[in-house]
PDB file of C-alpha atoms in Angstrom:
ATOM      1  CA  MET T   1      16.047   4.536   2.754  1.00  0.00           C
ATOM      2  CA  ASP T   2      13.950   3.393  -0.197  1.00  0.00           C
ATOM      3  CA  PHE T   3      10.209   2.836   0.076  1.00  0.00           C
ATOM      4  CA  ASN T   4      10.411  -0.984   0.114  1.00  0.00           C
ATOM      5  CA  ARG T   5      12.813  -1.028   3.039  1.00  0.00           C
ATOM      6  CA  GLN T   6      10.894   1.729   4.839  1.00  0.00           C
ATOM      7  CA  ILE T   7       7.661  -0.298   4.772  1.00  0.00           C
ATOM      8  CA  PHE T   8       9.466  -3.468   5.853  1.00  0.00           C
ATOM      9  CA  GLU T   9      11.115  -1.676   8.784  1.00  0.00           C
ATOM     10  CA  GLN T  10       7.815  -0.081   9.844  1.00  0.00           C
ATOM     11  CA  VAL T  11       6.028  -3.442   9.842  1.00  0.00           C
ATOM     12  CA  LYS T  12       8.933  -4.914  11.794  1.00  0.00           C
ATOM     13  CA  LYS T  13       8.221  -2.396  14.583  1.00  0.00           C
ATOM     14  CA  VAL T  14       4.846  -4.073  15.042  1.00  0.00           C
ATOM     15  CA  ILE T  15       6.004  -7.642  14.320  1.00  0.00           C
ATOM     16  CA  PRO T  16       9.592  -7.735  15.663  1.00  0.00           C
ATOM     17  CA  ASN T  17      10.472 -11.270  14.473  1.00  0.00           C
ATOM     18  CA  LEU T  18       9.320 -10.528  10.914  1.00  0.00           C
ATOM     19  CA  THR T  19      11.443 -12.144   8.197  1.00  0.00           C
ATOM     20  CA  THR T  20      11.664 -11.160   4.558  1.00  0.00           C
ATOM     21  CA  ARG T  21       9.993 -14.456   3.659  1.00  0.00           C
ATOM     22  CA  THR T  22       7.046 -13.799   5.961  1.00  0.00           C
ATOM     23  CA  PHE T  23       6.853 -10.218   4.724  1.00  0.00           C
ATOM     24  CA  SER T  24       6.650 -11.546   1.164  1.00  0.00           C
ATOM     25  CA  ARG T  25       3.636 -13.635   2.180  1.00  0.00           C
ATOM     26  CA  TYR T  26       2.099 -10.545   3.827  1.00  0.00           C
ATOM     27  CA  LEU T  27       2.440  -8.923   0.401  1.00  0.00           C
ATOM     28  CA  GLY T  28       0.421 -11.798  -1.067  1.00  0.00           C
ATOM     29  CA  LYS T  29       3.393 -13.251  -2.916  1.00  0.00           C
ATOM     30  CA  SER T  30       5.791 -16.191  -2.711  1.00  0.00           C
ATOM     31  CA  GLU T  31       8.434 -16.233   0.006  1.00  0.00           C
ATOM     32  CA  GLY T  32      11.177 -14.948  -2.309  1.00  0.00           C
ATOM     33  CA  TYR T  33       9.248 -11.953  -3.681  1.00  0.00           C
ATOM     34  CA  TYR T  34      10.612  -9.218  -1.401  1.00  0.00           C
ATOM     35  CA  GLY T  35      14.218 -10.326  -1.787  1.00  0.00           C
ATOM     36  CA  SER T  36      13.836 -10.642  -5.539  1.00  0.00           C
ATOM     37  CA  ILE T  37      12.340  -7.199  -6.152  1.00  0.00           C
ATOM     38  CA  ASN T  38      14.941  -5.579  -3.916  1.00  0.00           C
ATOM     39  CA  ALA T  39      17.761  -7.336  -5.770  1.00  0.00           C
ATOM     40  CA  GLN T  40      16.303  -5.982  -9.018  1.00  0.00           C
ATOM     41  CA  ASN T  41      15.731  -2.518  -7.504  1.00  0.00           C
ATOM     42  CA  MET T  42      12.001  -2.719  -8.261  1.00  0.00           C
ATOM     43  CA  PRO T  43       9.134  -1.282  -6.214  1.00  0.00           C
ATOM     44  CA  ILE T  44       6.614  -3.414  -4.350  1.00  0.00           C
ATOM     45  CA  SER T  45       3.613  -3.797  -6.658  1.00  0.00           C
ATOM     46  CA  THR T  46       0.547  -1.697  -5.975  1.00  0.00           C
ATOM     47  CA  ASN T  47      -1.615  -4.804  -5.533  1.00  0.00           C
ATOM     48  CA  SER T  48       0.876  -6.151  -2.990  1.00  0.00           C
ATOM     49  CA  LEU T  49       0.784  -2.896  -1.032  1.00  0.00           C
ATOM     50  CA  LEU T  50      -3.004  -3.042  -0.892  1.00  0.00           C
ATOM     51  CA  TYR T  51      -2.820  -6.686   0.183  1.00  0.00           C
ATOM     52  CA  LEU T  52      -0.402  -5.704   2.970  1.00  0.00           C
ATOM     53  CA  ALA T  53      -2.753  -2.938   4.149  1.00  0.00           C
ATOM     54  CA  GLU T  54      -5.565  -5.504   4.409  1.00  0.00           C
ATOM     55  CA  ILE T  55      -3.332  -7.976   6.256  1.00  0.00           C
ATOM     56  CA  LEU T  56      -2.365  -5.248   8.719  1.00  0.00           C
ATOM     57  CA  GLU T  57      -6.017  -4.370   9.284  1.00  0.00           C
ATOM     58  CA  SER T  58      -6.775  -7.989  10.138  1.00  0.00           C
ATOM     59  CA  TYR T  59      -3.668  -8.212  12.316  1.00  0.00           C
ATOM     60  CA  LYS T  60      -4.737  -5.099  14.200  1.00  0.00           C
ATOM     61  CA  GLN T  61      -8.141  -6.597  14.961  1.00  0.00           C
ATOM     62  CA  LEU T  62      -6.970 -10.130  15.791  1.00  0.00           C
ATOM     63  CA  LYS T  63      -3.996  -9.301  18.007  1.00  0.00           C
ATOM     64  CA  GLN T  64      -5.624  -6.620  20.155  1.00  0.00           C
ATOM     65  CA  LEU T  65      -2.570  -4.406  19.843  1.00  0.00           C
ATOM     66  CA  THR T  66      -1.553  -1.736  22.304  1.00  0.00           C
ATOM     67  CA  GLU T  67      -2.549   1.809  21.476  1.00  0.00           C
ATOM     68  CA  HIS T  68       1.041   2.569  20.455  1.00  0.00           C
ATOM     69  CA  LYS T  69       1.286  -0.397  18.058  1.00  0.00           C
ATOM     70  CA  THR T  70      -2.163   0.354  16.650  1.00  0.00           C
ATOM     71  CA  ALA T  71      -0.946   3.891  15.894  1.00  0.00           C
ATOM     72  CA  ILE T  72       2.108   2.452  14.122  1.00  0.00           C
ATOM     73  CA  VAL T  73      -0.114   0.178  12.004  1.00  0.00           C
ATOM     74  CA  ASN T  74      -2.354   3.144  11.164  1.00  0.00           C
ATOM     75  CA  ASP T  75       0.738   5.122  10.101  1.00  0.00           C
ATOM     76  CA  ILE T  76       1.892   2.237   7.885  1.00  0.00           C
ATOM     77  CA  GLN T  77      -1.534   1.999   6.281  1.00  0.00           C
ATOM     78  CA  ASN T  78      -1.527   5.762   5.712  1.00  0.00           C
ATOM     79  CA  THR T  79       1.922   5.535   4.106  1.00  0.00           C
ATOM     80  CA  ILE T  80       0.635   2.766   1.832  1.00  0.00           C
ATOM     81  CA  ALA T  81      -2.482   4.775   0.924  1.00  0.00           C
ATOM     82  CA  CYS T  82      -0.361   7.815   0.057  1.00  0.00           C
ATOM     83  CA  GLU T  83       1.991   5.730  -2.088  1.00  0.00           C
ATOM     84  CA  VAL T  84      -0.879   4.078  -3.986  1.00  0.00           C
ATOM     85  CA  ALA T  85      -2.573   7.446  -4.540  1.00  0.00           C
ATOM     86  CA  SER T  86       0.731   8.926  -5.694  1.00  0.00           C
ATOM     87  CA  ARG T  87       1.241   6.107  -8.181  1.00  0.00           C
ATOM     88  CA  ALA T  88      -2.266   6.503  -9.565  1.00  0.00           C
ATOM     89  CA  HIS T  89      -1.872  10.257  -9.822  1.00  0.00           C
ATOM     90  CA  ALA T  90       1.508   9.982 -11.548  1.00  0.00           C
ATOM     91  CA  ILE T  91       0.167   8.105 -14.553  1.00  0.00           C
ATOM     92  CA  ASP T  92       2.827   8.311 -17.231  1.00  0.00           C
ATOM     93  CA  CYS T  93       0.951   9.866 -20.115  1.00  0.00           C
ATOM     94  CA  ASP T  94       2.149  12.804 -22.186  1.00  0.00           C
ATOM     95  CA  ASN T  95      -1.353  13.659 -23.331  1.00  0.00           C
ATOM     96  CA  HIS T  96      -3.013  15.790 -20.638  1.00  0.00           C
ATOM     97  CA  ARG T  97      -6.499  14.985 -21.973  1.00  0.00           C
ATOM     98  CA  ILE T  98      -5.950  11.214 -21.752  1.00  0.00           C
ATOM     99  CA  ARG T  99      -4.453  11.487 -18.267  1.00  0.00           C
ATOM    100  CA  GLU T 100      -7.433  13.566 -17.128  1.00  0.00           C
ATOM    101  CA  MET T 101      -9.828  11.001 -18.632  1.00  0.00           C
ATOM    102  CA  VAL T 102      -8.147   8.176 -16.712  1.00  0.00           C
ATOM    103  CA  LEU T 103      -8.233  10.062 -13.412  1.00  0.00           C
ATOM    104  CA  LYS T 104     -11.886  11.016 -13.927  1.00  0.00           C
ATOM    105  CA  SER T 105     -12.689   7.386 -14.671  1.00  0.00           C
ATOM    106  CA  ILE T 106     -11.021   6.300 -11.433  1.00  0.00           C
ATOM    107  CA  ALA T 107     -13.049   8.878  -9.507  1.00  0.00           C
ATOM    108  CA  LYS T 108     -16.249   7.819 -11.282  1.00  0.00           C
ATOM    109  CA  ILE T 109     -15.655   4.149 -10.447  1.00  0.00           C
ATOM    110  CA  ASN T 110     -15.061   5.063  -6.816  1.00  0.00           C
ATOM    111  CA  LEU T 111     -18.277   7.062  -6.694  1.00  0.00           C
ATOM    112  CA  HIS T 112     -20.199   4.274  -8.440  1.00  0.00           C
ATOM    113  CA  ASN T 113     -18.944   1.705  -5.922  1.00  0.00           C
ATOM    114  CA  ASP T 114     -20.100   3.974  -3.091  1.00  0.00           C
ATOM    115  CA  TYR T 115     -16.795   4.041  -1.247  1.00  0.00           C
ATOM    116  CA  ALA T 116     -16.719   5.985   1.997  1.00  0.00           C
ATOM    117  CA  PHE T 117     -13.235   7.298   1.205  1.00  0.00           C
ATOM    118  CA  TYR T 118     -12.369   8.967  -2.092  1.00  0.00           C
ATOM    119  CA  PRO T 119      -8.582   9.057  -2.514  1.00  0.00           C
ATOM    120  CA  PHE T 120      -8.752  10.670  -5.951  1.00  0.00           C
ATOM    121  CA  VAL T 121     -10.130  14.162  -6.272  1.00  0.00           C
ATOM    122  CA  VAL T 122     -10.610  15.424  -9.802  1.00  0.00           C
ATOM    123  CA  ILE T 123     -11.381  19.088 -10.275  1.00  0.00           C
ATOM    124  CA  GLY T 124     -12.858  20.345 -13.500  1.00  0.00           C
TER     125      GLY T 124
END
């Protein structure tokens, strides 16, 4: 199962009557977004994944979910975080020095913004 479908199916476990149109809105896009990217065999955009993680956080707080459903939402958010980190780490750049500069810049921005969680660890 590809990543797009995996995320959709996971969210559907928490929101059983979820449609692809509603899911598209949860990604911060128009109702046809999810169907369109799947038809083109494209990944969900990174910004849309982050938007979905925020929507799920709000959903978790507003709906007073059971412990089991809260755990599912946490797993989905973890899956999203891992995918976003993987995409950032897999920057397509043949020049090792440039790639290292970009990753260090990401880490520096995170430190500057005083985030509690640092998803990018740069050694060296």
